[in-house]
Short mmCIF file of C-alpha atoms in Angstrom, two decimals:
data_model
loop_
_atom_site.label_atom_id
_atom_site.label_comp_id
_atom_site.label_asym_id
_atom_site.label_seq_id
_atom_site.Cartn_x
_atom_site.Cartn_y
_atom_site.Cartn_z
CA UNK A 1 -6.75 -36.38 21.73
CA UNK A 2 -5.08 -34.09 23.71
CA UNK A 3 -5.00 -30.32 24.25
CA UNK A 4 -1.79 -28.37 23.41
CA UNK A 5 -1.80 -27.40 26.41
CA UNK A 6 -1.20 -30.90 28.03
CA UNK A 7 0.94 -31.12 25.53
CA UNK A 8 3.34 -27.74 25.81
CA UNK A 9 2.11 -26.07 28.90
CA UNK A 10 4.71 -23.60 28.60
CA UNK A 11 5.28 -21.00 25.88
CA UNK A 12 7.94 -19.80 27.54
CA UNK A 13 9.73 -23.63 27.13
CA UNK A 14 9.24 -23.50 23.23
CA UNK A 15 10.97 -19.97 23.38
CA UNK A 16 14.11 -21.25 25.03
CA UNK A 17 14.37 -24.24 23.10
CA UNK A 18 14.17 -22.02 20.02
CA UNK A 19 16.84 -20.05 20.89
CA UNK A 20 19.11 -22.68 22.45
CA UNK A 21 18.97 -24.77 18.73
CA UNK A 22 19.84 -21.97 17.19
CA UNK A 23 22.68 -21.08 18.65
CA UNK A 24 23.19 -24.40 19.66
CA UNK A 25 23.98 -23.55 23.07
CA UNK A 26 22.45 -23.19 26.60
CA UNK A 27 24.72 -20.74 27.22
CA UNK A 28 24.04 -18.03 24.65
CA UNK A 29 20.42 -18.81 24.86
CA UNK A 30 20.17 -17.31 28.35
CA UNK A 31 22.22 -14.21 27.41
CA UNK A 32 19.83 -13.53 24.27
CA UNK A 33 16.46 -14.11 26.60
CA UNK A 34 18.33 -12.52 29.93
CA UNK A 35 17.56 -15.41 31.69
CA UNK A 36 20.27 -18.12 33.45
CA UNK A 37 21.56 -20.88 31.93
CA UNK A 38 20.33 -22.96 34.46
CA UNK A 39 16.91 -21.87 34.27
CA UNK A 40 17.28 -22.88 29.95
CA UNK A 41 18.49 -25.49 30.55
CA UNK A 42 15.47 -26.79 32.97
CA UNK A 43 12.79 -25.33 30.61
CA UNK A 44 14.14 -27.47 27.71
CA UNK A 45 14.31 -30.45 30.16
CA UNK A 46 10.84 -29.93 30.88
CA UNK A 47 9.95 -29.82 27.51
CA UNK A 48 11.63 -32.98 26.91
CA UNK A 49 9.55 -34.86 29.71
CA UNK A 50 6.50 -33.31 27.91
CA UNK A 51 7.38 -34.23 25.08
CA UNK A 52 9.02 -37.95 25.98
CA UNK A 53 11.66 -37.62 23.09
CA UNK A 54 15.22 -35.95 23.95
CA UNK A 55 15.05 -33.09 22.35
CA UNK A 56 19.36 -32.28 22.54
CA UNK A 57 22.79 -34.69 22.83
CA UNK A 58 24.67 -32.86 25.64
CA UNK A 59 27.97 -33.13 25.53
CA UNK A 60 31.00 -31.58 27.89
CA UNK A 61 30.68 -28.50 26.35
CA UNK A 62 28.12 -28.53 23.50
CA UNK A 63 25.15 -29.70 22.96
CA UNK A 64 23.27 -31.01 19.40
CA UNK A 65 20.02 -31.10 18.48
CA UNK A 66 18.79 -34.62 18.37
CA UNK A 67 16.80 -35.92 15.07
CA UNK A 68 13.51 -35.41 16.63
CA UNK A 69 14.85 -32.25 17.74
CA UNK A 70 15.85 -30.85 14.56
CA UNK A 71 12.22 -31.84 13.20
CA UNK A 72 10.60 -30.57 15.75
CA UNK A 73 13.12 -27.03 15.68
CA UNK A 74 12.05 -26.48 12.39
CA UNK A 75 8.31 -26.19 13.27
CA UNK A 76 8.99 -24.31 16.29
CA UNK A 77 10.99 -21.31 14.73
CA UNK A 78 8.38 -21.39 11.82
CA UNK A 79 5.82 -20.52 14.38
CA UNK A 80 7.11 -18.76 16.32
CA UNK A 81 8.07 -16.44 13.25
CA UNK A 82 4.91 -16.33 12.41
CA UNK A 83 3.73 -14.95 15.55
CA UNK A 84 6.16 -12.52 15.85
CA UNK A 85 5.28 -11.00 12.62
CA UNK A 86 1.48 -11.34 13.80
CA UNK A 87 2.53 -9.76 16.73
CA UNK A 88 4.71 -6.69 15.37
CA UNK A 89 2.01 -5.94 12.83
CA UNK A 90 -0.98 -5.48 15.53
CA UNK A 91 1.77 -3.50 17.80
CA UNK A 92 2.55 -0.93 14.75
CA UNK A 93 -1.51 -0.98 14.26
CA UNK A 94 -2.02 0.25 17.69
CA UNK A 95 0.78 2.90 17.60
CA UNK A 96 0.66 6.45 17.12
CA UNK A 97 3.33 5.73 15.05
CA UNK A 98 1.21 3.50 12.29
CA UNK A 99 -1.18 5.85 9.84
CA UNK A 100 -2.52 4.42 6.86
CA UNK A 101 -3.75 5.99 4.08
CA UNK A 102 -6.43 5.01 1.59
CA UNK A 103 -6.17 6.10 -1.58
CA UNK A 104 -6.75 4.46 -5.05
CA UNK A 105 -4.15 2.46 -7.11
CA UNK A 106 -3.63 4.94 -9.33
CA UNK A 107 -3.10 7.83 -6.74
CA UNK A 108 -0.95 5.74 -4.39
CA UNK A 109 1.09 4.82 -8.04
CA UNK A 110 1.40 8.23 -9.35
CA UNK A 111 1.14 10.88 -7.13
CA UNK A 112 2.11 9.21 -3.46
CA UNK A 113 4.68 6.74 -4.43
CA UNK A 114 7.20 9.62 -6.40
CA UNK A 115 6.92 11.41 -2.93
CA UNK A 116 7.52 9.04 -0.59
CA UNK A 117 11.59 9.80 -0.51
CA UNK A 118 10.38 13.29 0.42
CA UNK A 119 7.61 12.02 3.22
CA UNK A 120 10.58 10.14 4.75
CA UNK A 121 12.54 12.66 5.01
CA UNK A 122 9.72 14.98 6.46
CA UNK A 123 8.34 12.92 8.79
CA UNK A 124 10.76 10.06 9.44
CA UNK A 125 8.70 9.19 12.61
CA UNK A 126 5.50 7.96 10.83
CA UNK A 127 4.99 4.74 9.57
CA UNK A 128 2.75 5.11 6.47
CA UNK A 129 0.34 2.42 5.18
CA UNK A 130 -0.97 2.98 2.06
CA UNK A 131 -4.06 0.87 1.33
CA UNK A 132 -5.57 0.36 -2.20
CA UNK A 133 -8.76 -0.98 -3.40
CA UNK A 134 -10.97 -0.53 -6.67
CA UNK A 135 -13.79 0.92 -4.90
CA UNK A 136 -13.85 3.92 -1.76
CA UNK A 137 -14.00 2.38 1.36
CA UNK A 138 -16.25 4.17 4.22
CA UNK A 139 -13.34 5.37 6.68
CA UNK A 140 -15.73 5.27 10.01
CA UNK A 141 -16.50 1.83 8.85
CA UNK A 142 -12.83 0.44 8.35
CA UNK A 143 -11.55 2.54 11.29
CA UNK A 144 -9.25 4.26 8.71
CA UNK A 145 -7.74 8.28 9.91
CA UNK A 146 -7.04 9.16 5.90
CA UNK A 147 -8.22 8.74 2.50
CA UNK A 148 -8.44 10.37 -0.74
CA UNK A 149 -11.44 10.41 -2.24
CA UNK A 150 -12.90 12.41 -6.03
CA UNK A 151 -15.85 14.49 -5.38
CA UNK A 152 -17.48 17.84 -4.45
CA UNK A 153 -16.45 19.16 -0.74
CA UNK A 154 -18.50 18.32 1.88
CA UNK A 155 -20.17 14.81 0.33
CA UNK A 156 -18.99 12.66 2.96
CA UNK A 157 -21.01 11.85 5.46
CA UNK A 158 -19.53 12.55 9.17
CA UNK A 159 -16.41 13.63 7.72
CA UNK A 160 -14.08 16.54 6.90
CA UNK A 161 -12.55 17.07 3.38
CA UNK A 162 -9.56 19.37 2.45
CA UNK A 163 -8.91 20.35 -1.41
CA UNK A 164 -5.70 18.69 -2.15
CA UNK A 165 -6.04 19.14 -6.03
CA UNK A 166 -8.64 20.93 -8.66
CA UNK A 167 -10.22 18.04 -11.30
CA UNK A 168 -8.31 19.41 -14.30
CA UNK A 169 -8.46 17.01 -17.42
CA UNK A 170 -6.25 16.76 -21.01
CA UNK A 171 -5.62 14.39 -23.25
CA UNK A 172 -2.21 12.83 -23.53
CA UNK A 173 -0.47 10.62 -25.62
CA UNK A 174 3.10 8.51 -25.38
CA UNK A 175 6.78 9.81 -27.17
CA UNK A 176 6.48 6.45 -29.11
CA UNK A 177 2.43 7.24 -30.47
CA UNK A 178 3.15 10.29 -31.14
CA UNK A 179 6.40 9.27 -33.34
CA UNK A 180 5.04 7.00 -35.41
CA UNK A 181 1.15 8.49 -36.00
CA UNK A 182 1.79 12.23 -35.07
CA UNK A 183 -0.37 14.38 -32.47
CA UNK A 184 -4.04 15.32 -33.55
CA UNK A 185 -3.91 18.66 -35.47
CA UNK A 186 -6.89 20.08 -33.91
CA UNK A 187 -9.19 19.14 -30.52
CA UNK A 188 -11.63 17.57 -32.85
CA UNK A 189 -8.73 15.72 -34.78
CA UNK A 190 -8.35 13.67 -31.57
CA UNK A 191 -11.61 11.75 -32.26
CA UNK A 192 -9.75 10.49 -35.72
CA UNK A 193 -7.15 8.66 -33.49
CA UNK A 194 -6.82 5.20 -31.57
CA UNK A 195 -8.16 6.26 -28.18
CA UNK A 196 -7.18 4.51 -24.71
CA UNK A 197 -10.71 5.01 -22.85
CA UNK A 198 -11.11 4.14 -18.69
CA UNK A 199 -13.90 1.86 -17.72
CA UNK A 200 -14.17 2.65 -13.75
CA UNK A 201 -15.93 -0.09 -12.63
CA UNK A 202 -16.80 1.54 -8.84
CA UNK A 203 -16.29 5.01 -8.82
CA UNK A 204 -17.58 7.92 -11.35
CA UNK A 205 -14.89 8.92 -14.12
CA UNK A 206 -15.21 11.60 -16.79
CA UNK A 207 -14.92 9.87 -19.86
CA UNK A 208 -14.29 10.96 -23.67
CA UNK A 209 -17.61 11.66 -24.45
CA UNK A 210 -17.66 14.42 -21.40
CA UNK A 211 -14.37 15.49 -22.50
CA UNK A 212 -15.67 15.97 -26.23
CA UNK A 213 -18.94 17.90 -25.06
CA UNK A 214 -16.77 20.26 -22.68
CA UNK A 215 -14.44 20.72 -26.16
CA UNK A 216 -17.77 21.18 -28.31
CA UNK A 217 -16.86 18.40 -30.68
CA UNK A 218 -18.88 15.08 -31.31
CA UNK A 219 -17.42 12.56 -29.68
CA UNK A 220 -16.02 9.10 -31.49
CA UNK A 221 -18.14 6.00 -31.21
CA UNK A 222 -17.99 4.23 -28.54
CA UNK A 223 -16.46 1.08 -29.96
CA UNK A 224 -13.25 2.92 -31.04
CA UNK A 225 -10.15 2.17 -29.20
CA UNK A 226 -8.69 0.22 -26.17
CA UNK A 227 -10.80 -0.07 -22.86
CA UNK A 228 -9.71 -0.98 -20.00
CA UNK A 229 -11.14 -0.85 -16.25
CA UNK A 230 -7.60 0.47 -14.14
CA UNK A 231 -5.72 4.01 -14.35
CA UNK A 232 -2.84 2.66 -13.87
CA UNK A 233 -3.17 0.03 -16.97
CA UNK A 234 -4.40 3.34 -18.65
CA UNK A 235 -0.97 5.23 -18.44
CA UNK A 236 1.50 2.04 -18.91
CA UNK A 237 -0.88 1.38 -21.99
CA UNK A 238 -0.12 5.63 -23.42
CA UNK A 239 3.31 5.63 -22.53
CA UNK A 240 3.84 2.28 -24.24
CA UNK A 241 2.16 4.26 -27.33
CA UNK A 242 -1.09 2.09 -27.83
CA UNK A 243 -3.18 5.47 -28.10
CA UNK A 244 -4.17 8.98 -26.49
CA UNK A 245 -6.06 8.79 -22.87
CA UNK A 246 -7.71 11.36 -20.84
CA UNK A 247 -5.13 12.66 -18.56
CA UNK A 248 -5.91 13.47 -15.21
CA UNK A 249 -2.86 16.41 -14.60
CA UNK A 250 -2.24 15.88 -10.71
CA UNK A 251 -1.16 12.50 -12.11
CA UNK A 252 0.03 12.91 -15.22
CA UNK A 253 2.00 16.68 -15.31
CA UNK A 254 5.44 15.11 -13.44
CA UNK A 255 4.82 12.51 -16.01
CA UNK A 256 4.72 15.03 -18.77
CA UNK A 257 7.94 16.73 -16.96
CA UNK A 258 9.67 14.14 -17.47
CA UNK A 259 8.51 12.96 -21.34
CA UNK A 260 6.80 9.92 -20.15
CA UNK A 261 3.99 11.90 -21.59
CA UNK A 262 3.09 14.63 -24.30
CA UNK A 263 0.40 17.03 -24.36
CA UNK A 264 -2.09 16.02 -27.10
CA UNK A 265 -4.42 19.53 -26.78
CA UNK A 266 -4.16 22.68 -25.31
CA UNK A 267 -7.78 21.84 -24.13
CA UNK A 268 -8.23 21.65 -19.85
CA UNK A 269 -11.72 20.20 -19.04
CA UNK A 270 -12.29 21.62 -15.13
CA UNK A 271 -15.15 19.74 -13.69
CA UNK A 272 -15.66 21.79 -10.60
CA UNK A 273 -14.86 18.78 -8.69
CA UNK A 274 -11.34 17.76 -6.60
CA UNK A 275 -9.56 14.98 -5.42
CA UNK A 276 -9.92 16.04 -1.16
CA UNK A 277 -8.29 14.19 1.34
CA UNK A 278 -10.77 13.23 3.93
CA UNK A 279 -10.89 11.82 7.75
CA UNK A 280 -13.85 11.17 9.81
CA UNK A 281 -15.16 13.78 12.42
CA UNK A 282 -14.80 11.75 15.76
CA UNK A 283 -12.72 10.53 16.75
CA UNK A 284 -10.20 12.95 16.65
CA UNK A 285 -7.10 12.46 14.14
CA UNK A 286 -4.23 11.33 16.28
CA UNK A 287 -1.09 13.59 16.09
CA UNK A 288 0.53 11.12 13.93
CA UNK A 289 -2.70 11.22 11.34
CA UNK A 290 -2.53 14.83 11.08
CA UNK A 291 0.94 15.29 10.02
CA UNK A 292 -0.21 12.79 7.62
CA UNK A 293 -2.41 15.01 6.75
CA UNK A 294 -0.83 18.10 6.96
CA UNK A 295 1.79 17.30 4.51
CA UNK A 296 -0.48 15.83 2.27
CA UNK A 297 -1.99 19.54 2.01
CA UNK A 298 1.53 20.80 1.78
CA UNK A 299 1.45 19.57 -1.91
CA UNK A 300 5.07 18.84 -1.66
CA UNK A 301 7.06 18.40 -5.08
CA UNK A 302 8.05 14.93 -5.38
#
């Protein structure tokens, strides 16, 4: 069997035969890759001896791919598009340009994606990547510049933490719920209705029954209500008026704003934790990655 490179020994052959089918011309093949028509028109007959199949008809003025070229066209600008994506993605990875962000779903849903008009506007000269996952990712590790993490300050190892929001917690119910079944009466009324609780698989969540204790009412069984294991499912699940969820109100205030969301108690439970957003100690943030974080801290309306 032979090697692809007996085969196509030049790259730089499959790039001007690429361009040359496409615009089905010699001619505005070299003025696309600044090269002479000549010197197209001799890669592409060197590809052709390679090969052993004519690859174009030539005609007095035109040329037309054959039907092993058009087969064979096909394959070539699919791979080549393919490395050219390949290619522009690691070139934006290396820039100073490229800063990615890692954040969970629900932050990147409720908090970063309403303020991304404004980030584009701010910093139009960053490319942000925002990168989800269901658990927190060690930044060193990955060889991320930014994430935002829940915690205490100063719990990540190697790294430094800003406050970009206090823990505050309420619980909140949909327009529709509270239509049709009303909002709880009192704090400990709450426990009487269909609650919406949050089953974090990865990362420690306050649920009901810490909510409850902070309030100083027992807390519902267990088995009552919905569960379900993403924040995000949580808050399409209240505003769709299936029950009352814990709401976390860096998320959920524009939300309420905007009557996505009601207020079911005039009860705040502050943990004495924060959401923080953290980068590691060495090496030092790029320019680019502290903008990023910068503006983060700027706690720009969305």
């Amino acid at each position: 069997m032979q090697s692809l490179r007996a085969l196509l020994p030049s790259s730089g052959a499959l790039i001007a035969f690429e361009a040359a089918g496409r615009h089905g011309s010699f001619t505005r093949a070299a003025e696309e890759l600044a090269m002479t028509q000549a010197a197209v028109s001799f890669a592409i007959r060197n590809l052709e001896r390679d090969l052993g199949v004519p690859l174009f008809t030539r005609r007095h003025r035109s040329i037309e791919l054959t039907e092993a070229g058009e087969r064979f066209h096909a394959d070539v600008s699919l791979g080549l598009m393919h490395i050219r994506k390949s290619a522009e993605e690691l070139k934006a990875l290396g820039s100073d340009r490229h800063v990615t962000l890692s954040a969970s779903t629900a932050f990147a849903s409720y908090w970063m994606l309403p303020r991304l008009a404004r980030f584009r506007q701010d910093l139009p000269c960053i490319d942000l990547r925002i990168q989800t996952s269901d658990r927190d990712v060690d930044l060193r590790m990955e060889g991320l510049p930014l994430g935002i993490r829940s915690g205490r300050p100063s719990v990540w190892p190697a790294c430094q933490d800003a406050l970009l929001a206090a823990e505050e917690i309420t619980a909140v119910a949909g327009a529709g719920y509270a239509e049709s079944f009303g909002l709880p009466e009192s704090n400990a009324a709450i426990a009487e209705h269909r609650l919406i609780h949050l089953e974090e698989p990865f990362r420690p969540v306050v649920d009901w029954e810490d909510w409850f204790r902070d309030v100083g009412v027992s807390p519902p069984a267990r088995g009552r209500g919905l569960l379900i294991n993403d924040y995000v499912l949580v808050l399409q699940a209240v505003v769709g008026g299936q029950g009352i969820a814990l709401g976390w109100k860096h998320l959920t205030d524009p939300m309420v704003e905007q009557g996505l969301l009601i207020e079911a108690s005039d009860h705040i439970y502050r943990t004495g934790n924060g959401f923080h957003v953290v980068w590691p100690s060495d090496p030092p943030l790029s320019e680019s990655a502290a903008m990023v974080r910068d503006w983060l801290l700027s706690d720009v309306d969305p």
